[in-house]
Coordinates of C-alpha atoms in Angstrom, one line a residue:
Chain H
X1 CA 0.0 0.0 0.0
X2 CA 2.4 2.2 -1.2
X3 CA 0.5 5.7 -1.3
X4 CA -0.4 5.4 2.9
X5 CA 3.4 5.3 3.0
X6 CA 3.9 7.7 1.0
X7 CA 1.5 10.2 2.9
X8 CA 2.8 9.3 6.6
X9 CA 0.5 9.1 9.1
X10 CA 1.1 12.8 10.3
X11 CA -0.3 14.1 7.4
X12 CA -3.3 11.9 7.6
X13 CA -4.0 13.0 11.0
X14 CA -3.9 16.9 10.0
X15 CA -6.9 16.2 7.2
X16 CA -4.4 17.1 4.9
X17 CA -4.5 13.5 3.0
X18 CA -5.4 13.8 -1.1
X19 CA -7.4 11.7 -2.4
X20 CA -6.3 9.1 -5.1
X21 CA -7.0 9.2 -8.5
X22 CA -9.2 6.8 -10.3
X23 CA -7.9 6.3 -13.8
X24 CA -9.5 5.0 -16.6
X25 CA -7.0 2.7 -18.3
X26 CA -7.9 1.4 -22.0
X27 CA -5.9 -1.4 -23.0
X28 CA -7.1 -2.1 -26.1
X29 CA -9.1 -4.4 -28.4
X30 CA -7.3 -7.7 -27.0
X31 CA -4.0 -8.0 -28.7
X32 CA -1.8 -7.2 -25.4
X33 CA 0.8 -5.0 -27.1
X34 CA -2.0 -3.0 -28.1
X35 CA -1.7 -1.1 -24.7
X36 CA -0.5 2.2 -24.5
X37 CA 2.9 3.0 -22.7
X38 CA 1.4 5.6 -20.7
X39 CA -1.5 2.8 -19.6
X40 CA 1.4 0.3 -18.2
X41 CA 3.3 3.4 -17.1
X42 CA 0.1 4.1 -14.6
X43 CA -1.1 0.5 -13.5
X44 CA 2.7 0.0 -12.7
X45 CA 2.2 3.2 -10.8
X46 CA -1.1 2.5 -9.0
X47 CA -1.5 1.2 -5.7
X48 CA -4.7 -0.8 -6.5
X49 CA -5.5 -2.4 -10.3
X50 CA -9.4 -2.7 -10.6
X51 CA -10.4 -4.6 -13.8
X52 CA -14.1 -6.3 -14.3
X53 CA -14.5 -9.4 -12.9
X54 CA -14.2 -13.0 -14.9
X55 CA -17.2 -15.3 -15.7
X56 CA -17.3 -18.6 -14.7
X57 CA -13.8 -18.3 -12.6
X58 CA -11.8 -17.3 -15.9
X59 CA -9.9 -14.4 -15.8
X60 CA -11.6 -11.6 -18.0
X61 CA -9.9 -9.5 -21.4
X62 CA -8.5 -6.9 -19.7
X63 CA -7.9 -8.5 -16.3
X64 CA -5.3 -11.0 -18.7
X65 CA -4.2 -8.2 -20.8
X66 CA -2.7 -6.5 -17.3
X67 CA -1.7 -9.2 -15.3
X68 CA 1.9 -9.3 -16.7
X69 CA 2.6 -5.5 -15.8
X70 CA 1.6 -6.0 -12.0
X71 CA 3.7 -6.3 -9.2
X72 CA 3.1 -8.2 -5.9
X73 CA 2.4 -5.4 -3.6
X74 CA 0.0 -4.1 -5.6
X75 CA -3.7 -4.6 -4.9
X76 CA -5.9 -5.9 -7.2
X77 CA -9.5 -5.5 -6.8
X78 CA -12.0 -7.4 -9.2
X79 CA -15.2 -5.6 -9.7
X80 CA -18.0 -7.8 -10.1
X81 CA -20.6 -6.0 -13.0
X82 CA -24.2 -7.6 -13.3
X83 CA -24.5 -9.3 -16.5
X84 CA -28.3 -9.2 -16.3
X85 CA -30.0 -6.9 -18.6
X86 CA -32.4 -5.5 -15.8
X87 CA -31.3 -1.8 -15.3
X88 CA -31.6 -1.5 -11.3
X89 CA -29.6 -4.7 -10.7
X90 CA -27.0 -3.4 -13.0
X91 CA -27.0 -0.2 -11.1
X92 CA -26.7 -1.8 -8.0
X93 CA -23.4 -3.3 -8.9
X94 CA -21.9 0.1 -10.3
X95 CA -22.5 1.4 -6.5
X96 CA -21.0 -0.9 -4.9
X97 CA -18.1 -1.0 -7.4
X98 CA -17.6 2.8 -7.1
X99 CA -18.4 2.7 -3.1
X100 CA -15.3 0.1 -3.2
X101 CA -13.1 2.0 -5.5
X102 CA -14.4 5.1 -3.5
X103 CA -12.9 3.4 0.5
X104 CA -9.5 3.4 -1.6
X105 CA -9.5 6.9 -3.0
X106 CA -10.0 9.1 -0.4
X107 CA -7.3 6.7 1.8
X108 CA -5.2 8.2 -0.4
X109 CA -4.1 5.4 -2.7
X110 CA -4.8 5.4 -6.5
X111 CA -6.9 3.6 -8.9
X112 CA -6.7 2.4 -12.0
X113 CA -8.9 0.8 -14.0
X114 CA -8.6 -1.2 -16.9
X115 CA -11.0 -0.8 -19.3
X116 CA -11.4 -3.0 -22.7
X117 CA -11.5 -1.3 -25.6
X118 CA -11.5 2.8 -24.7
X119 CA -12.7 3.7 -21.7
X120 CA -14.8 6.5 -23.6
X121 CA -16.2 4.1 -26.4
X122 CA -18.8 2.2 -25.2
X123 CA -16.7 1.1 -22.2
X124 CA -17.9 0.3 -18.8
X125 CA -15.8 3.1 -17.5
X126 CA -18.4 5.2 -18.1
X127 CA -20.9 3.6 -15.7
X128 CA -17.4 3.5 -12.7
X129 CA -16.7 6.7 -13.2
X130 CA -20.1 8.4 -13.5
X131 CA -21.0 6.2 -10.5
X132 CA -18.6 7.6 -8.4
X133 CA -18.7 11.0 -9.8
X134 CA -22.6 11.2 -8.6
X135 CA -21.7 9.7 -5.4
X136 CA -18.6 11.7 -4.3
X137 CA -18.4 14.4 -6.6
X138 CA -15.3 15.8 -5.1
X139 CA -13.1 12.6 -6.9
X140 CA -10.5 12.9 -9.2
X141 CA -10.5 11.3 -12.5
X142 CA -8.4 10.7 -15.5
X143 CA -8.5 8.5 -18.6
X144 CA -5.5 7.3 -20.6
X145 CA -7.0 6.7 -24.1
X146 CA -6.6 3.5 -26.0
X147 CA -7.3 1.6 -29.3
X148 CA -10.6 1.3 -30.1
X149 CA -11.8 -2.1 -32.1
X150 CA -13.0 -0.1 -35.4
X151 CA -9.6 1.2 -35.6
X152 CA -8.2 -2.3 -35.2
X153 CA -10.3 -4.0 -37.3
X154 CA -9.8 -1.9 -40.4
X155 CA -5.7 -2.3 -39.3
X156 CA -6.3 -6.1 -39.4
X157 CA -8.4 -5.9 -42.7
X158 CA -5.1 -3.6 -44.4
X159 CA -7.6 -1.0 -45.6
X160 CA -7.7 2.8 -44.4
X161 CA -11.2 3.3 -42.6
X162 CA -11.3 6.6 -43.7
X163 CA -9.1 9.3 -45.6
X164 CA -9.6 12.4 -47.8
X165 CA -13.1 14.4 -47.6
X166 CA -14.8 10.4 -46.2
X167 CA -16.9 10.5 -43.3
X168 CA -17.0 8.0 -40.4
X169 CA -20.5 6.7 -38.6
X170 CA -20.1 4.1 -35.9
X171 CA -23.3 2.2 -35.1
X172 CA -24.0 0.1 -31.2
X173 CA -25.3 -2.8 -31.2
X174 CA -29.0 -1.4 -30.6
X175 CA -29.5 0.0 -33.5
X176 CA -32.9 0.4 -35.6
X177 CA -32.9 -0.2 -38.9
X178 CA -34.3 3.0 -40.1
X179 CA -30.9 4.2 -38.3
X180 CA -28.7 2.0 -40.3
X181 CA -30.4 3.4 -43.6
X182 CA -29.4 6.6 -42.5
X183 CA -26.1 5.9 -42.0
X184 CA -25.5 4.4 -45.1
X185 CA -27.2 7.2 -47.0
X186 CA -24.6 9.9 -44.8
X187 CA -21.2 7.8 -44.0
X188 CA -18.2 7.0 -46.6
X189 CA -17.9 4.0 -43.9
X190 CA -19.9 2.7 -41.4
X191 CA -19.0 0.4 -38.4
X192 CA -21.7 -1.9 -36.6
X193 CA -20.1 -3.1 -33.3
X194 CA -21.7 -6.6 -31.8
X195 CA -23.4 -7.1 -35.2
X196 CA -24.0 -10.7 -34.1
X197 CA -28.0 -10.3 -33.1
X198 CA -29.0 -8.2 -36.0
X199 CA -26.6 -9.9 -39.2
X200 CA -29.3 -11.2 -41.5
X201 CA -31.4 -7.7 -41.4
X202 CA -28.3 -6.0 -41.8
X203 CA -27.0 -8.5 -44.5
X204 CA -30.9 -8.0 -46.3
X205 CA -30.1 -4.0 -46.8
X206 CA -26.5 -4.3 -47.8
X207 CA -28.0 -6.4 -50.6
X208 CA -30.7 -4.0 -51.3
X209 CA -27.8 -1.3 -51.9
X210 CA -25.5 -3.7 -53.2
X211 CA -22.9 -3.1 -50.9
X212 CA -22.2 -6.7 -49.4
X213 CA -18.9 -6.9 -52.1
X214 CA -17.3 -3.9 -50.1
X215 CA -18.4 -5.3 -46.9
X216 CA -16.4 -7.2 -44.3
X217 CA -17.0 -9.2 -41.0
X218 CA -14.2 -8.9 -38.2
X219 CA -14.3 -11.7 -35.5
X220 CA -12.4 -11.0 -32.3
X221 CA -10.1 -8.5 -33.5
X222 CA -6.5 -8.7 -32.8
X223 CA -7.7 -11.5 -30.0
X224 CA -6.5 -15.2 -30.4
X225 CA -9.1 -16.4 -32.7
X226 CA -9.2 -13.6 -34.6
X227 CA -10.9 -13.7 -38.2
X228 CA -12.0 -11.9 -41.3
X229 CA -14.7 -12.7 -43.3
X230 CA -14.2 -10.4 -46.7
X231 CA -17.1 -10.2 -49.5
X232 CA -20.1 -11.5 -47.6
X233 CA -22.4 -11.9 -51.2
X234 CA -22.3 -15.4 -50.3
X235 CA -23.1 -15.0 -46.5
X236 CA -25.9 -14.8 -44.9
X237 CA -26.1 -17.6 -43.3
X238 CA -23.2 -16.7 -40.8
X239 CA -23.3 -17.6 -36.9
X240 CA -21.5 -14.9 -35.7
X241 CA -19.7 -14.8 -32.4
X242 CA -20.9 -11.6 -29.9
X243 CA -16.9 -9.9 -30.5
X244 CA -18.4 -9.6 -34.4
X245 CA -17.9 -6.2 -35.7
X246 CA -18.9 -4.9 -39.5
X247 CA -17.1 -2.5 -41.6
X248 CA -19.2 -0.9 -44.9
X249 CA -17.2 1.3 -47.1
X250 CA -20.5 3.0 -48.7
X251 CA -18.1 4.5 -51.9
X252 CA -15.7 2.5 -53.6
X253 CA -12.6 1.1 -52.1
X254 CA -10.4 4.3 -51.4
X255 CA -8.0 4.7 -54.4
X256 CA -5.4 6.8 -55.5
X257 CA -6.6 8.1 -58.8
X258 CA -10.1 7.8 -58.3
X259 CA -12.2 11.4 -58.4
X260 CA -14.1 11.8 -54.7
Chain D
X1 CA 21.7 -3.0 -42.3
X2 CA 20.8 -6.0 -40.3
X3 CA 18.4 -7.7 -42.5
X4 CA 20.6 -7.6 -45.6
X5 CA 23.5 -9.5 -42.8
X6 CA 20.7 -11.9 -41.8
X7 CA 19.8 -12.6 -45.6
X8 CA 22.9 -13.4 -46.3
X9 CA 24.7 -12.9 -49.7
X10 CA 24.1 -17.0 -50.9
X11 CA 20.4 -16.5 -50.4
X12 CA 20.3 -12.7 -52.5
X13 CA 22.6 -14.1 -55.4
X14 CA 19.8 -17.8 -55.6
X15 CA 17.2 -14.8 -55.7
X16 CA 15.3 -16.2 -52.6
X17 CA 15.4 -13.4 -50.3
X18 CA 12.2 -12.2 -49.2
X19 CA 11.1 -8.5 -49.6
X20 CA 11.0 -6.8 -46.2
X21 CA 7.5 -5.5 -44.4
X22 CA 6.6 -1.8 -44.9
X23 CA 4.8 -1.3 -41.0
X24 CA 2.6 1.4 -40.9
X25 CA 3.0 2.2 -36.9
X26 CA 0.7 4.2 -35.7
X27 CA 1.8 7.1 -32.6
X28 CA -1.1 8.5 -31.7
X29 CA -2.0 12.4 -31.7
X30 CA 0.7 13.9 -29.9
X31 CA 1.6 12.7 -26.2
X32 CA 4.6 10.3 -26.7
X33 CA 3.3 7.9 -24.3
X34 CA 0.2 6.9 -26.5
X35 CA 2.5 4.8 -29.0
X36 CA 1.5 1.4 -28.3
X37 CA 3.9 -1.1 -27.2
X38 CA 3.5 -2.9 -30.0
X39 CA 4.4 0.0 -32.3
X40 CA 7.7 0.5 -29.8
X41 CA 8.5 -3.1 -30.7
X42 CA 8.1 -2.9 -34.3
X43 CA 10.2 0.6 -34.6
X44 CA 12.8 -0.7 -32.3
X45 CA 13.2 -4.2 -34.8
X46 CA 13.1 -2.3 -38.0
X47 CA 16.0 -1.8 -40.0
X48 CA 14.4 1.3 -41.6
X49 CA 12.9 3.8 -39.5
X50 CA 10.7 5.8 -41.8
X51 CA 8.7 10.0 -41.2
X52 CA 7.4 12.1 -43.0
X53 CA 10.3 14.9 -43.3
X54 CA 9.1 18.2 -40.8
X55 CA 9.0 21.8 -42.2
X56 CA 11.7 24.6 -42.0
X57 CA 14.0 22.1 -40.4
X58 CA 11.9 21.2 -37.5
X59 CA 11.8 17.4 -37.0
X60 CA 7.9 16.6 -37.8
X61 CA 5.4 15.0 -34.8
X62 CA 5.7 11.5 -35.7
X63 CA 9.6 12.0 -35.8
X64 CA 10.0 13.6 -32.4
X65 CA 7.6 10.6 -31.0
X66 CA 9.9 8.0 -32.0
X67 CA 13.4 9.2 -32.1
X68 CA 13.7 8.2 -28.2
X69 CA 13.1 4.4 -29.4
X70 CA 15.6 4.1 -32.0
X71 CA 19.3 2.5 -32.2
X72 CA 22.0 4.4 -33.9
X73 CA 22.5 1.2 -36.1
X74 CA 18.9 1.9 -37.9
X75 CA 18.6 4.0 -41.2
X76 CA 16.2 6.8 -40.3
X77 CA 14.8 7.6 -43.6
X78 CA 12.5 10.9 -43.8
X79 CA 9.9 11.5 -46.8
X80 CA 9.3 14.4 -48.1
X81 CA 5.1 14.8 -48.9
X82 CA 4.7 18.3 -50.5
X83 CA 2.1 20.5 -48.6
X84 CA 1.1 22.1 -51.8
X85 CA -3.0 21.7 -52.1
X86 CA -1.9 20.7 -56.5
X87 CA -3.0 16.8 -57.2
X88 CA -0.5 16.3 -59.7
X89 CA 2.4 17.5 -57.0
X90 CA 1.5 15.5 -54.4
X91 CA 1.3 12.2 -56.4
X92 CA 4.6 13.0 -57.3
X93 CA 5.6 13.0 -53.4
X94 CA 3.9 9.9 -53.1
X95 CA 5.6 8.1 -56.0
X96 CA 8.8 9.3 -55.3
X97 CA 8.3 7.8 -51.4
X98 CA 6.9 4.4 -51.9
X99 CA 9.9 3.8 -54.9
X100 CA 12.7 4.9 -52.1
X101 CA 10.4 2.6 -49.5
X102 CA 10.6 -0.1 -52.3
X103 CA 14.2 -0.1 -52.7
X104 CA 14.8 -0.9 -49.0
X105 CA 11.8 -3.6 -49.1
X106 CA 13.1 -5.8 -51.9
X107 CA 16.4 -5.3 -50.7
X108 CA 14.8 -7.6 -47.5
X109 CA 14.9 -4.6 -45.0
X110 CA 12.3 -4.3 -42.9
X111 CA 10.7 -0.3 -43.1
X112 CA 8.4 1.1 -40.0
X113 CA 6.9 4.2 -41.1
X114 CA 5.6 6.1 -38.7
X115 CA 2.1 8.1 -38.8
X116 CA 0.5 10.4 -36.6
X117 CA -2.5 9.4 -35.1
X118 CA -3.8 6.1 -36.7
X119 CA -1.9 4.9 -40.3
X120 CA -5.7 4.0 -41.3
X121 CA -8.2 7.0 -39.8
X122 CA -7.2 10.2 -42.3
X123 CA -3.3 9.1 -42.1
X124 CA -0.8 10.1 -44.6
X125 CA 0.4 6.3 -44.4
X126 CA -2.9 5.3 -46.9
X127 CA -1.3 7.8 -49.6
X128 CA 2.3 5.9 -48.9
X129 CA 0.5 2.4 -48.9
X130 CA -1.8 2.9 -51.6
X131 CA 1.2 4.0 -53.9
X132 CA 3.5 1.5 -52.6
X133 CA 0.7 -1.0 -53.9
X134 CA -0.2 0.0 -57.4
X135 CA 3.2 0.4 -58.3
X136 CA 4.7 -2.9 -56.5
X137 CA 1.7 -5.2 -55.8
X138 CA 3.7 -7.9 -54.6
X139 CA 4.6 -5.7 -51.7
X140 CA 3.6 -7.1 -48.0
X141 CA 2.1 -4.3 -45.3
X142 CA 1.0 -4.5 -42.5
X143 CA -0.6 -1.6 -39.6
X144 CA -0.3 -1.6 -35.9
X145 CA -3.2 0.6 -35.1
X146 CA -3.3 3.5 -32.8
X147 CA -5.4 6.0 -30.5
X148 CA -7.1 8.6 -32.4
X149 CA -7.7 12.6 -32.0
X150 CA -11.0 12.2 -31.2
X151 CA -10.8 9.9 -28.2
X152 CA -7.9 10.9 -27.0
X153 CA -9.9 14.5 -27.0
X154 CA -12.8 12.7 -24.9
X155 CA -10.3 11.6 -22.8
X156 CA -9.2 14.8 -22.3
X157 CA -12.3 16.4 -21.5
X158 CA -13.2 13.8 -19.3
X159 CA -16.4 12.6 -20.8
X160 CA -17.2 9.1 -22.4
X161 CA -17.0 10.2 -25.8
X162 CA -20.2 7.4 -26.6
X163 CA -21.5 4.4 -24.8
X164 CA -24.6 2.2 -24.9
X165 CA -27.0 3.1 -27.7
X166 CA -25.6 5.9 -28.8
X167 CA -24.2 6.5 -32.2
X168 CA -21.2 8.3 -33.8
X169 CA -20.1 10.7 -36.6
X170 CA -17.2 11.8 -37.5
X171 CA -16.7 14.1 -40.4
X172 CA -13.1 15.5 -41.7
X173 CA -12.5 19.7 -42.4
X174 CA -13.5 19.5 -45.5
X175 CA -17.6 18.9 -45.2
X176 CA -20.3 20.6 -46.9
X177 CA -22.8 22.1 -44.0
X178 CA -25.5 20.2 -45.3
X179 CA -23.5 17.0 -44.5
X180 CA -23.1 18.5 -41.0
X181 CA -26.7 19.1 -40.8
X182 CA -27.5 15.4 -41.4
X183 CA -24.8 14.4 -39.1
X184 CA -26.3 16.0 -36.0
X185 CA -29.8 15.1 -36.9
X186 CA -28.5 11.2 -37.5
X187 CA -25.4 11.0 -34.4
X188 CA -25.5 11.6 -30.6
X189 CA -22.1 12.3 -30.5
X190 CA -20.2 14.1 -33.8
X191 CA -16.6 14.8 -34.3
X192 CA -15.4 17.7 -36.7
X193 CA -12.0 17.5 -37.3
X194 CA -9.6 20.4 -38.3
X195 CA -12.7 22.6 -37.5
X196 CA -11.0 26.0 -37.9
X197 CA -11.7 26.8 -41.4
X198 CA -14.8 26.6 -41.0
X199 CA -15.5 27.5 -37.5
X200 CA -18.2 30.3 -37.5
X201 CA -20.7 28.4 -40.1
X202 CA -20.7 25.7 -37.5
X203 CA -21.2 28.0 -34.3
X204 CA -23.7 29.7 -36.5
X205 CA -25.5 25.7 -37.0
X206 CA -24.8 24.9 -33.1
X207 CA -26.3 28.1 -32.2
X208 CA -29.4 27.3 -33.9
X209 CA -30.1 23.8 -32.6
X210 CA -28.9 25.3 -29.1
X211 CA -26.1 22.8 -28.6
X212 CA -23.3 25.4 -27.7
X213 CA -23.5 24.7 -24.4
X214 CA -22.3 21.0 -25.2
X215 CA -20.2 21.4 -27.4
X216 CA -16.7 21.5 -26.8
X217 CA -13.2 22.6 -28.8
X218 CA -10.3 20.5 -28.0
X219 CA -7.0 22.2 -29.4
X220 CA -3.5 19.8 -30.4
X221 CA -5.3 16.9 -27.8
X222 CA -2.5 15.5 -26.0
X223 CA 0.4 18.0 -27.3
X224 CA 2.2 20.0 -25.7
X225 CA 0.0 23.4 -25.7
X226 CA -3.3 21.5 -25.0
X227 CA -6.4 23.6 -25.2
X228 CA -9.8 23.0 -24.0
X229 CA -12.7 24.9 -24.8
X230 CA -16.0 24.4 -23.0
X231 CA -19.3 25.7 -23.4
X232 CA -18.9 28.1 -26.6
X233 CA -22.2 29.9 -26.4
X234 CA -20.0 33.2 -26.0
X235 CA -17.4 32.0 -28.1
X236 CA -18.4 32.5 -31.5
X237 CA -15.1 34.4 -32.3
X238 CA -12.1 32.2 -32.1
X239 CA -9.2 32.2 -33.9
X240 CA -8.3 28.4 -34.0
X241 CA -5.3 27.1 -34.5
X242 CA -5.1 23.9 -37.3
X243 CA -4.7 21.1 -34.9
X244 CA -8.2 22.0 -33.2
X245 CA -11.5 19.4 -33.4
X246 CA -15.3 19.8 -31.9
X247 CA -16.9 17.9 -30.2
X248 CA -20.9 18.1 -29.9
X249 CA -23.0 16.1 -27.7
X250 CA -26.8 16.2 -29.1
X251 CA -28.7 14.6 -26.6
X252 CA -28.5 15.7 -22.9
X253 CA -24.7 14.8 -21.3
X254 CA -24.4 11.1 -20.7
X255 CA -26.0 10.0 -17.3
X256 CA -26.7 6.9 -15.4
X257 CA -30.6 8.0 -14.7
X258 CA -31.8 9.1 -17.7
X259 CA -33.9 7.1 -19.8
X260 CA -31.8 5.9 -22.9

């Protein structure tokens, strides 16, 4: 517990004591060099590592992606997060997460979080941190940015997402389809994340704009397992695992002498 | 020239020696510790070490990034990519790169080029790669991805930049303001990149759909120099510098009690 050390008892006992700092560490779509050095730099730094607790006694993505950075002294403190889809029980587990996180801050010691993905793209972060923040406004927060899967995919795929004058729309899973039109209608490229539930409508209107030739599946990206599935014409029959991301380039591939 | 050593002369004269990899490595938008570590890795094993040459003698972004990295034994190899806005001249740039990048490849020397921000999200690398590959297709590439300017600017203004159903757009500088229109009808979050040009049309848009007060302006995110600019309702005068993007939130602020 390096930060009570660090403060010395006198200083606790004059109410002079800081409170940590929660940080917000994204390490990445799964690949483990995909980490930032200012991510290792901080949970090599922090006196406790939180990451979201494991299903079914495995170890989760980022819990694996950290562990070879950690030292022994270090405290590590799983955060269990509802997997049920029923709002108030999810809640639940965000305040007693942040209430936990919370007993360590204002002791002084430091926080950080790892965070799959980007800890400001869809991540569970945001639920810790605005947790906490409407709990105990008064602690501090910081994020250290990250790679987020979109960006990987189209790195694992060899294709720029997007260059020149192209535009960028990124879709959740919960999309409508009347929003997906749209985005086609607007975006140069279009990212659906966890495109798994909603494939064959998806698939049906690609076809209608004849776009499944410049369309590609990414499985897992950058994670063991990882795989592409390119020109989905032939597809629409996939079983596609939840880490199932789609990338649409709405114009033709981007070229070097074409006109845009 | 390690590569050439590990070739070995027997292997160049049977003409069995493999080309090398061109690496697109990607360092992120400014703050040297965003490199990943994979990108380290990759710079530090290259035999070619690969920027785009800086201005008025000044070593460029991605240059000052990674010179801390590399070994004096590794050929640091800076391209010159002409700034004129003429087609015709910058093609020439680009030809004149990916045939001094060739010469190193089929030699069997590894290059790493290195790209601001990510080599695939508006990255000079696709100009490099897209040349490189009309003019040698047998040419291998590959991209270790990176942390863009826009989440790196969430980060830094301490917001989740989206997460559960919300949806994204990013547009680059040079969009028409009906394409901005749509964009903030369609997305919950957008992104304008290089906004200064045309900063006051936008204001002028924000003002009338009364999002000033969430939008934000988020000047050279993570470089030294940093700027944030919240709440712009008063604001609609800035002189921006290039390295500035917006960022507008069109529903309410992401919180944990609304109804989503």
């Amino acid at each position: 517990m390096m930060a009570v050390d660090v403060a010395g008892d006198s200083e606790r006992q004059l109410g002079t004591l800081q409170s940590g700092i929660l940080y917000g560490v994204s390490v990445g779509p799964g690949d483990p060099e995909l980490i930032a050095i200012k991510g290792v730099r901080i949970l090599q730094q922090a006196d406790v590592v939180a990451y979201p607790s494991g299903r079914d006694g495995e170890p989760g993505l980022a819990e694996r992606i950290v562990a070879p950075w950690l030292q022994p002294k270090q405290i590590r403190l799983p955060l269990y997060f509802s997997f049920a889809r029923v709002p108030d029980i999810q809640q639940q587990a965000w305040t007693a997460a942040s209430d936990c996180v919370w007993e360590h801050l204002k002791s002084g010691r430091s926080v950080a979080f790892a965070c799959e993905g980007d800890a400001g793209f869809y991540g569970t972060f945001a639920y810790l941190s605005q947790t906490l923040r409407l709990r105990y406004p008064e602690a501090r927060i910081e994020v250290v940015p990250g790679v987020i899967s979109p960006i990987a995919a189209a790195a694992a795929l060899g294709i720029p997402l997007v260059a020149r004058d192209r535009k960028l729309a990124v879709l959740p899973a919960l999309y409508a389809v009347g929003e997906l039109e749209q985005a086609l209608d607007w975006a140069d490229a279009v990212v659906l994340l966890k495109v798994s539930s909603s494939y064959v409508q998806v698939w049906d209107i690609l076809q209608s704009r004849d776009l499944l030739a410049s369309s590609w599946v990414v499985v897992r990206a950058t994670q063991p397992g990882q795989e592409i599935l390119a020109d989905l014409r032939d597809r629409r029959d996939l079983k596609l695992p939840y880490f199932s991301l789609l990338v649409v380039q709405t114009r033709s591939p981007i070229g070097l002498h074409t006109s845009q």
